[in-house]
């Protein structure tokens, strides 16, 4: 069966520090991968999505970037964190052609 | 882009009560899902329901695609049903757009 792993679960980082959040999927090949952010307990916003290795689409301009170095690995990064980057980050995957999305357990990021 | 509106924004229920959550969307969709976000933040997939009716235990959902709405029914609510319920839709392009959610609190 397919599983999605996301880590770390919680992260506290100072302003100006770098960020790397990792997401991996098991049990499927060539999935679509997504990074979402939830800023205030509701209202998930799509940040990035990827349909294949090295293919990244950005939905909103921001201080973050994403990379997909391997088929089932999706990384969210920042060179210098801002206070406004705080939030709950969720990774998700879907199979091309439908049947829905599955989300990871999320990373709660607090920038101090 | 597509607009997704959920109502009501907040709902307080007494344990054992029934309720209906609504999701309206502004355009034709390829996919519609209902999620439950538990107090720890995890999004649990409840239904994949671009059209028709499905049931899973005390929960059921109906999507009327031609009229651009979906309903989630919770029957005999329990305290573990508390959390935020999200409707999310996908149009062409493999991107899921979320509604604002309905925050449900079930009191014992």
Coordinates of N, CA and C in Angstrom, one line a residue:
Chain A
X1 N 0.8 -1.2 0.0 CA 0.0 0.0 0.0 C 0.9 1.2 0.0
X2 N 0.3 2.3 -0.4 CA 1.0 3.6 -0.5 C 1.1 4.3 0.9
X3 N 2.2 4.9 1.2 CA 2.3 5.7 2.4 C 3.1 6.9 2.1
X4 N 2.9 8.0 2.9 CA 3.6 9.2 2.7 C 4.2 9.6 4.0
X5 N 5.5 10.0 4.0 CA 6.2 10.3 5.2 C 6.6 11.8 5.1
X6 N 6.5 12.5 6.2 CA 6.9 13.9 6.2 C 7.5 14.1 7.6
X7 N 8.6 14.9 7.5 CA 9.4 15.2 8.7 C 10.1 16.5 8.6
X8 N 10.5 17.2 9.7 CA 10.1 16.8 11.1 C 8.6 17.1 11.4
X9 N 8.1 16.7 12.5 CA 6.7 17.0 12.8 C 6.6 18.4 13.4
X10 N 7.6 18.9 14.1 CA 7.6 20.2 14.7 C 9.0 20.8 14.5
X11 N 9.0 22.1 14.2 CA 10.3 22.8 14.0 C 10.2 24.2 14.5
X12 N 11.1 24.7 15.3 CA 11.2 26.1 15.7 C 12.6 26.6 15.1
X13 N 12.5 27.6 14.3 CA 13.7 28.1 13.7 C 13.8 29.6 13.9
X14 N 15.0 30.2 14.0 CA 15.1 31.6 14.1 C 15.0 32.3 12.8
X15 N 14.6 33.5 12.8 CA 14.5 34.3 11.6 C 15.9 34.4 10.9
X16 N 15.9 34.2 9.6 CA 17.1 34.3 8.8 C 17.8 32.9 8.7
X17 N 17.3 31.9 9.4 CA 18.0 30.6 9.2 C 17.4 29.8 8.0
X18 N 18.1 28.8 7.5 CA 17.6 28.1 6.4 C 16.6 27.0 6.8
X19 N 15.9 26.5 5.8 CA 14.8 25.5 6.1 C 14.9 24.4 5.1
X20 N 14.7 23.2 5.5 CA 14.6 22.0 4.6 C 13.6 21.1 5.2
X21 N 12.4 20.9 4.5 CA 11.4 19.9 4.9 C 11.4 18.9 3.9
X22 N 11.3 17.6 4.3 CA 11.3 16.5 3.3 C 10.0 15.7 3.4
X23 N 9.7 15.2 2.2 CA 8.5 14.4 2.1 C 8.8 13.2 1.1
X24 N 8.5 12.0 1.5 CA 8.7 10.9 0.6 C 7.5 10.0 0.6
X25 N 7.3 9.4 -0.6 CA 6.1 8.6 -0.8 C 6.6 7.2 -1.1
X26 N 5.9 6.2 -0.6 CA 6.3 4.8 -0.9 C 5.1 4.1 -1.5
X27 N 5.4 3.1 -2.3 CA 4.4 2.2 -2.9 C 3.7 2.7 -4.1
X28 N 4.3 3.7 -4.8 CA 3.7 4.2 -6.0 C 4.9 4.8 -6.9
X29 N 4.7 4.9 -8.2 CA 5.7 5.5 -9.0 C 5.1 6.7 -9.8
X30 N 6.0 7.6 -10.0 CA 5.6 8.8 -10.8 C 4.4 9.5 -10.2
X31 N 4.3 9.8 -9.0 CA 3.1 10.5 -8.4 C 3.2 12.0 -8.7
X32 N 2.1 12.6 -8.6 CA 2.1 14.1 -8.5 C 2.3 14.4 -7.0
X33 N 3.2 15.4 -6.8 CA 3.5 15.8 -5.4 C 3.2 17.2 -5.1
X34 N 2.8 17.6 -3.9 CA 2.3 18.9 -3.6 C 2.8 19.3 -2.2
X35 N 3.1 20.7 -2.1 CA 3.3 21.3 -0.8 C 2.2 22.3 -0.6
X36 N 1.5 22.2 0.6 CA 0.4 23.1 1.0 C 0.9 23.8 2.3
X37 N 0.4 25.0 2.5 CA 0.6 25.6 3.8 C -0.8 26.0 4.4
X38 N -0.9 25.9 5.7 CA -2.1 26.3 6.4 C -1.7 27.3 7.4
X39 N -2.1 28.5 7.3 CA -1.6 29.6 8.1 C -2.4 29.8 9.4
X40 N -3.7 29.5 9.4 CA -4.5 30.0 10.6 C -5.5 28.9 11.0
X41 N -5.2 27.7 10.8 CA -6.1 26.6 11.3 C -7.1 26.2 10.3
X42 N -7.3 27.0 9.2 CA -8.1 26.6 8.1 C -7.6 27.2 6.9
X43 N -8.1 26.9 5.7 CA -7.7 27.5 4.5 C -6.3 27.1 4.0
X44 N -6.2 25.9 3.4 CA -5.0 25.4 2.9 C -4.7 26.1 1.5
X45 N -3.4 26.5 1.4 CA -3.0 27.2 0.2 C -1.9 26.3 -0.5
X46 N -2.1 26.1 -1.8 CA -1.1 25.3 -2.6 C 0.1 26.2 -2.8
X47 N 1.3 25.7 -2.5 CA 2.5 26.4 -2.7 C 3.2 25.9 -3.9
X48 N 3.4 24.6 -4.0 CA 4.2 24.0 -5.2 C 3.5 22.7 -5.5
X49 N 3.7 22.4 -6.8 CA 3.3 21.0 -7.2 C 4.3 20.5 -8.3
X50 N 4.4 19.2 -8.4 CA 5.4 18.6 -9.3 C 4.8 17.4 -9.9
X51 N 4.9 17.3 -11.3 CA 4.4 16.2 -12.0 C 5.5 15.2 -12.4
X52 N 6.8 15.5 -12.0 CA 7.9 14.6 -12.3 C 9.2 15.1 -11.8
X53 N 10.2 14.3 -11.9 CA 11.5 14.7 -11.4 C 12.0 16.0 -12.0
X54 N 12.4 17.0 -11.2 CA 12.9 18.2 -11.7 C 11.8 19.2 -12.2
X55 N 10.6 18.8 -12.2 CA 9.5 19.7 -12.7 C 8.7 20.3 -11.5
X56 N 8.9 21.6 -11.3 CA 8.3 22.3 -10.2 C 7.5 23.4 -10.7
X57 N 6.2 23.5 -10.2 CA 5.4 24.7 -10.5 C 5.1 25.4 -9.2
X58 N 5.2 26.7 -9.3 CA 5.0 27.5 -8.1 C 3.7 28.3 -8.2
X59 N 2.9 28.2 -7.2 CA 1.5 28.8 -7.2 C 1.5 30.2 -6.7
X60 N 2.4 30.5 -5.8 CA 2.3 31.9 -5.2 C 3.8 32.4 -5.0
X61 N 4.0 33.6 -5.3 CA 5.4 34.2 -5.0 C 5.7 34.2 -3.5
X62 N 6.9 33.8 -3.1 CA 7.2 33.7 -1.7 C 8.6 33.5 -1.5
X63 N 8.9 33.3 -0.2 CA 10.3 33.1 0.2 C 10.7 31.6 0.2
X64 N 10.0 30.8 -0.4 CA 10.3 29.3 -0.3 C 10.5 28.8 -1.7
X65 N 11.2 27.7 -1.8 CA 11.4 27.0 -3.1 C 11.2 25.5 -2.8
X66 N 11.0 24.8 -3.9 CA 10.8 23.3 -3.8 C 11.7 22.6 -4.8
X67 N 12.0 21.4 -4.5 CA 12.8 20.6 -5.4 C 12.3 19.1 -5.4
X68 N 12.5 18.4 -6.5 CA 12.2 17.0 -6.6 C 13.4 16.3 -7.2
X69 N 14.3 15.9 -6.3 CA 15.5 15.3 -6.8 C 15.3 13.8 -7.2
X70 N 14.3 13.1 -6.6 CA 14.0 11.8 -7.0 C 12.5 11.6 -7.2
X71 N 12.1 10.5 -7.8 CA 10.7 10.4 -8.2 C 9.7 10.5 -7.0
X72 N 10.1 10.0 -5.8 CA 9.2 10.0 -4.7 C 9.7 10.8 -3.6
X73 N 10.5 11.9 -3.9 CA 11.0 12.8 -2.8 C 10.7 14.2 -3.2
X74 N 10.1 14.9 -2.3 CA 9.8 16.3 -2.5 C 10.3 17.2 -1.3
X75 N 11.1 18.2 -1.6 CA 11.7 19.0 -0.6 C 11.3 20.4 -0.7
X76 N 11.0 21.0 0.5 CA 10.6 22.4 0.6 C 11.7 23.1 1.3
X77 N 12.2 24.2 0.8 CA 13.4 24.9 1.3 C 13.2 26.4 1.4
X78 N 14.1 27.0 2.2 CA 14.2 28.4 2.2 C 15.7 28.7 2.6
X79 N 16.2 29.8 2.0 CA 17.6 30.2 2.4 C 17.6 31.0 3.6
X80 N 16.5 31.8 3.8 CA 16.4 32.7 5.0 C 15.0 32.8 5.4
X81 N 14.6 32.2 6.5 CA 13.2 32.2 7.0 C 12.8 33.6 7.4
X82 N 11.5 33.9 7.2 CA 10.9 35.1 7.7 C 9.8 34.7 8.7
X83 N 9.4 35.7 9.6 CA 8.4 35.4 10.6 C 7.1 34.9 9.9
X84 N 6.8 35.5 8.7 CA 5.6 35.1 8.0 C 5.6 33.7 7.4
X85 N 6.8 33.0 7.5 CA 6.8 31.7 7.0 C 6.3 30.7 8.0
X86 N 6.0 31.1 9.2 CA 5.4 30.2 10.2 C 4.1 29.7 9.7
X87 N 3.8 28.4 10.0 CA 2.6 27.8 9.6 C 2.7 26.3 9.7
X88 N 1.6 25.7 9.2 CA 1.6 24.2 9.1 C 1.7 23.8 7.7
X89 N 2.8 23.0 7.4 CA 3.1 22.6 6.0 C 2.7 21.2 5.8
X90 N 2.0 20.9 4.7 CA 1.5 19.6 4.4 C 2.0 19.2 3.1
X91 N 2.5 18.0 3.0 CA 2.8 17.4 1.7 C 1.7 16.4 1.3
X92 N 1.5 16.3 0.0 CA 0.4 15.4 -0.5 C 0.9 14.8 -1.8
X93 N 0.3 13.7 -2.1 CA 0.5 13.0 -3.4 C -0.8 12.6 -4.0
X94 N -0.8 12.4 -5.3 CA -1.9 11.9 -6.1 C -1.4 11.1 -7.2
X95 N -2.3 10.2 -7.7 CA -1.9 9.4 -8.9 C -2.4 10.1 -10.1
X96 N -1.6 10.2 -11.1 CA -2.1 10.8 -12.3 C -3.3 10.2 -12.8
X97 N -4.3 11.0 -13.1 CA -5.6 10.4 -13.6 C -6.7 10.3 -12.6
X98 N -6.4 10.6 -11.4 CA -7.6 10.7 -10.5 C -7.4 9.8 -9.2
X99 N -8.6 9.6 -8.6 CA -8.8 8.9 -7.3 C -8.3 9.5 -6.1
X100 N -8.0 10.9 -6.2 CA -7.9 11.6 -4.9 C -6.5 11.8 -4.5
X101 N -6.4 12.6 -3.4 CA -5.1 13.1 -2.9 C -5.0 12.5 -1.5
X102 N -3.7 12.2 -1.1 CA -3.4 11.7 0.3 C -2.4 12.6 0.9
X103 N -2.6 13.0 2.1 CA -1.8 14.0 2.8 C -0.9 13.4 3.8
X104 N 0.3 13.9 4.0 CA 1.2 13.6 5.1 C 0.7 14.2 6.4
X105 N 1.4 13.9 7.5 CA 1.0 14.3 8.8 C 1.3 15.7 9.1
X106 N 2.1 16.4 8.3 CA 2.4 17.8 8.4 C 3.6 18.2 9.3
X107 N 4.1 19.4 9.0 CA 5.2 19.9 9.9 C 4.7 21.3 10.4
X108 N 4.7 21.5 11.7 CA 4.4 22.7 12.3 C 5.6 23.6 12.4
X109 N 5.8 24.6 11.7 CA 6.9 25.5 11.7 C 6.7 26.8 12.4
X110 N 7.5 27.1 13.4 CA 7.4 28.4 14.1 C 8.7 29.1 13.9
X111 N 8.6 30.3 13.3 CA 9.8 31.1 13.1 C 9.8 32.1 14.2
X112 N 10.9 32.2 14.9 CA 11.0 33.1 16.1 C 12.1 34.2 15.9
Chain B
X1 N -9.7 31.8 -10.8 CA -9.7 30.4 -10.4 C -11.0 30.0 -9.8
X2 N -11.2 28.7 -9.5 CA -12.4 28.2 -9.0 C -12.6 28.7 -7.5
X3 N -13.8 29.0 -7.1 CA -14.1 29.4 -5.8 C -14.9 28.2 -5.1
X4 N -14.5 28.0 -3.8 CA -15.1 26.9 -3.0 C -15.5 27.5 -1.7
X5 N -16.8 27.4 -1.5 CA -17.4 28.0 -0.3 C -18.0 26.9 0.6
X6 N -17.7 26.9 1.9 CA -18.3 26.0 2.8 C -19.1 26.7 3.8
X7 N -20.2 26.0 4.2 CA -21.1 26.5 5.3 C -21.6 25.4 6.1
X8 N -21.9 25.7 7.4 CA -21.6 26.9 8.1 C -20.1 27.0 8.4
X9 N -19.5 28.1 8.8 CA -18.1 28.2 9.2 C -17.8 27.5 10.5
X10 N -18.8 27.5 11.4 CA -18.7 26.9 12.7 C -20.0 26.2 13.1
X11 N -19.8 25.1 13.8 CA -21.0 24.3 14.1 C -20.7 23.6 15.5
X12 N -21.7 23.9 16.4 CA -21.6 23.2 17.7 C -22.7 22.2 17.9
X13 N -22.4 21.0 18.2 CA -23.4 20.0 18.3 C -23.4 19.3 19.6
X14 N -24.5 18.8 20.0 CA -24.6 18.0 21.2 C -24.3 16.5 20.7
X15 N -23.6 15.8 21.5 CA -23.3 14.4 21.1 C -24.7 13.7 20.8
X16 N -24.6 12.9 19.7 CA -25.8 12.2 19.2 C -26.6 13.0 18.2
X17 N -26.4 14.2 18.0 CA -27.1 15.0 17.0 C -26.6 14.7 15.6
X18 N -27.5 15.0 14.6 CA -27.2 14.9 13.2 C -26.9 16.3 12.6
X19 N -26.1 16.4 11.6 CA -25.8 17.6 11.0 C -25.5 17.5 9.5
X20 N -25.6 18.6 8.8 CA -25.3 18.6 7.3 C -24.3 19.8 7.0
X21 N -23.2 19.5 6.4 CA -22.2 20.5 6.0 C -22.3 20.7 4.5
X22 N -22.2 21.9 4.0 CA -22.4 22.2 2.6 C -21.1 22.7 1.9
X23 N -20.9 22.4 0.7 CA -19.8 22.9 -0.1 C -20.3 23.3 -1.5
X24 N -20.2 24.6 -1.8 CA -20.6 25.1 -3.1 C -19.3 25.4 -3.9
X25 N -19.3 25.1 -5.2 CA -18.1 25.4 -6.0 C -18.6 26.1 -7.3
X26 N -17.7 26.9 -7.9 CA -18.1 27.9 -8.9 C -18.0 27.4 -10.3
X27 N -17.4 26.2 -10.5 CA -17.2 25.7 -11.9 C -17.2 24.2 -11.9
X28 N -17.2 23.6 -13.1 CA -17.2 22.1 -13.2 C -15.9 21.6 -12.6
X29 N -16.0 20.4 -12.0 CA -14.8 19.9 -11.4 C -14.6 18.4 -11.8
X30 N -13.3 18.0 -11.8 CA -13.0 16.6 -12.1 C -13.0 15.7 -10.8
X31 N -12.8 16.4 -9.7 CA -12.7 15.6 -8.4 C -13.2 16.5 -7.3
X32 N -13.8 15.8 -6.3 CA -14.2 16.5 -5.1 C -13.9 15.5 -3.9
X33 N -13.3 16.1 -2.9 CA -13.0 15.3 -1.7 C -13.4 16.0 -0.5
X34 N -13.8 15.2 0.5 CA -14.1 15.7 1.8 C -13.0 15.2 2.8
X35 N -12.4 16.1 3.6 CA -11.4 15.7 4.5 C -11.8 16.1 5.9
X36 N -11.3 15.4 6.9 CA -11.5 15.8 8.3 C -10.1 16.0 8.9
X37 N -9.9 17.3 9.4 CA -8.6 17.6 10.0 C -8.8 17.4 11.5
X38 N -8.0 16.5 12.1 CA -8.2 16.2 13.5 C -7.4 17.3 14.3
X39 N -7.5 17.3 15.7 CA -6.9 18.3 16.5 C -5.4 18.3 16.3
X40 N -4.8 17.2 15.9 CA -3.3 17.2 15.7 C -2.9 17.7 14.3
X41 N -3.9 18.1 13.5 CA -3.6 18.7 12.2 C -3.6 17.7 11.0
X42 N -3.7 16.4 11.3 CA -3.7 15.5 10.2 C -5.0 15.6 9.4
X43 N -4.8 15.6 8.0 CA -6.0 15.6 7.1 C -6.3 14.1 6.8
X44 N -7.5 13.7 7.1 CA -8.0 12.4 6.8 C -8.9 12.4 5.7
X45 N -8.7 11.6 4.7 CA -9.6 11.6 3.5 C -10.9 10.8 3.9
X46 N -12.0 11.5 3.8 CA -13.3 10.9 4.1 C -13.9 10.3 2.9
X47 N -14.0 11.1 1.8 CA -14.7 10.7 0.6 C -14.0 11.3 -0.6
X48 N -13.9 10.4 -1.6 CA -13.6 10.9 -3.0 C -14.9 10.8 -3.7
X49 N -15.5 12.0 -4.0 CA -16.9 11.9 -4.5 C -17.2 13.0 -5.5
X50 N -16.7 12.8 -6.8 CA -17.0 13.8 -7.8 C -18.5 13.9 -8.2
X51 N -19.2 12.8 -7.9 CA -20.6 12.8 -8.2 C -21.2 11.7 -7.4
X52 N -22.6 11.7 -7.2 CA -23.3 10.6 -6.6 C -23.2 10.7 -5.1
X53 N -23.5 9.5 -4.5 CA -23.7 9.4 -3.0 C -22.8 8.2 -2.5
X54 N -22.1 8.5 -1.4 CA -21.4 7.4 -0.7 C -21.6 7.4 0.8
X55 N -21.5 6.3 1.4 CA -21.6 6.2 2.8 C -20.5 5.4 3.4
X56 N -20.1 5.9 4.6 CA -19.0 5.2 5.4 C -19.4 5.3 6.8
X57 N -20.0 4.3 7.4 CA -20.4 4.3 8.7 C -21.5 5.4 9.0
X58 N -21.2 6.3 10.0 CA -22.1 7.4 10.3 C -22.0 8.6 9.4
X59 N -21.0 8.5 8.5 CA -20.8 9.6 7.5 C -21.3 9.2 6.1
X60 N -21.9 10.2 5.5 CA -22.3 10.0 4.1 C -22.1 11.4 3.3
X61 N -22.0 11.3 2.0 CA -21.8 12.5 1.2 C -22.5 12.3 -0.1
X62 N -23.0 13.5 -0.6 CA -23.7 13.5 -1.9 C -23.1 14.7 -2.6
X63 N -22.8 14.5 -3.9 CA -22.3 15.6 -4.8 C -23.3 15.6 -6.0
X64 N -23.8 16.8 -6.2 CA -24.7 17.1 -7.4 C -23.9 18.0 -8.3
X65 N -23.1 17.3 -9.2 CA -22.1 18.0 -10.0 C -22.8 19.1 -10.9
X66 N -24.0 18.7 -11.4 CA -24.7 19.7 -12.3 C -25.1 21.0 -11.6
X67 N -25.3 20.9 -10.3 CA -25.7 22.1 -9.5 C -24.6 22.6 -8.7
X68 N -23.4 22.0 -8.8 CA -22.2 22.5 -8.2 C -22.2 22.6 -6.7
X69 N -22.7 21.5 -6.1 CA -22.6 21.5 -4.6 C -22.4 20.1 -4.1
X70 N -21.9 20.0 -2.9 CA -21.8 18.7 -2.2 C -22.2 18.9 -0.8
X71 N -22.7 17.8 -0.2 CA -23.2 17.8 1.2 C -22.5 16.6 1.9
X72 N -22.1 16.9 3.1 CA -21.6 15.9 4.0 C -22.5 15.8 5.2
X73 N -23.0 14.6 5.5 CA -23.9 14.3 6.6 C -23.1 13.6 7.7
X74 N -23.3 14.1 8.9 CA -22.8 13.4 10.1 C -24.0 13.0 10.9
X75 N -24.1 11.7 11.1 CA -25.3 11.2 12.0 C -24.8 10.7 13.3
X76 N -25.6 10.9 14.3 CA -25.3 10.4 15.7 C -23.8 10.8 16.1
X77 N -23.6 12.1 16.0 CA -22.3 12.7 16.2 C -21.6 12.2 17.5
X78 N -20.3 12.1 17.5 CA -19.5 11.7 18.7 C -18.5 12.8 18.9
X79 N -17.9 12.8 20.1 CA -16.9 13.8 20.4 C -15.7 13.7 19.5
X80 N -15.4 12.5 19.0 CA -14.3 12.3 18.1 C -14.5 12.9 16.7
X81 N -15.8 13.3 16.4 CA -16.0 13.9 15.2 C -15.6 15.4 15.1
X82 N -15.2 15.9 16.3 CA -14.8 17.3 16.4 C -13.5 17.5 15.5
X83 N -13.4 18.7 15.0 CA -12.3 19.1 14.1 C -12.8 20.0 13.0
X84 N -12.0 20.1 12.0 CA -12.4 20.9 10.8 C -12.6 20.0 9.6
X85 N -13.7 20.3 9.0 CA -14.1 19.5 7.8 C -13.8 20.4 6.5
X86 N -13.1 19.9 5.6 CA -12.7 20.6 4.4 C -13.3 19.9 3.2
X87 N -13.8 20.7 2.3 CA -14.2 20.3 1.0 C -13.1 20.8 0.0
X88 N -12.7 20.0 -0.9 CA -11.6 20.4 -1.8 C -12.0 19.9 -3.2
X89 N -11.7 20.7 -4.2 CA -12.1 20.3 -5.6 C -10.9 20.4 -6.5
X90 N -10.9 19.7 -7.5 CA -9.9 19.7 -8.5 C -10.5 19.9 -9.9
X91 N -9.9 20.9 -10.6 CA -10.2 21.1 -12.0 C -9.0 20.6 -12.8
X92 N -9.1 20.8 -14.1 CA -8.0 20.3 -15.0 C -6.7 20.9 -14.5
X93 N -5.7 20.1 -14.4 CA -4.4 20.6 -14.0 C -3.9 20.0 -12.7
X94 N -4.6 19.0 -12.2 CA -4.1 18.3 -11.0 C -3.8 19.2 -9.8
X95 N -4.6 20.1 -9.5 CA -4.4 21.0 -8.4 C -5.7 21.0 -7.6
X96 N -5.6 20.8 -6.3 CA -6.7 20.7 -5.4 C -6.9 22.0 -4.7
X97 N -8.1 22.6 -4.8 CA -8.4 23.9 -4.2 C -9.3 23.6 -3.0
X98 N -9.0 24.2 -1.9 CA -9.8 23.9 -0.7 C -10.8 25.1 -0.4
X99 N -11.9 24.7 0.2 CA -12.8 25.6 0.9 C -12.2 26.1 2.2
X100 N -12.9 27.0 2.8 CA -12.4 27.6 4.1 C -12.6 26.7 5.3
X101 N -13.4 25.6 5.1 CA -13.6 24.7 6.2 C -14.8 25.0 7.1
X102 N -15.3 23.9 7.7 CA -16.3 24.0 8.8 C -15.7 23.5 10.1
X103 N -15.7 24.3 11.1 CA -15.1 23.9 12.4 C -16.3 23.3 13.2
X104 N -16.2 22.0 13.5 CA -17.2 21.3 14.3 C -16.7 21.0 15.7
X105 N -17.6 21.3 16.6 CA -17.3 20.9 18.0 C -18.5 20.1 18.5
X106 N -18.2 18.9 18.9 CA -19.3 18.0 19.5 C -19.1 17.9 21.0
X107 N -20.1 18.4 21.7 CA -20.0 18.4 23.1 C -20.6 17.2 23.7
X108 N -20.0 16.7 24.8 CA -20.5 15.4 25.4 C -21.8 15.7 26.2

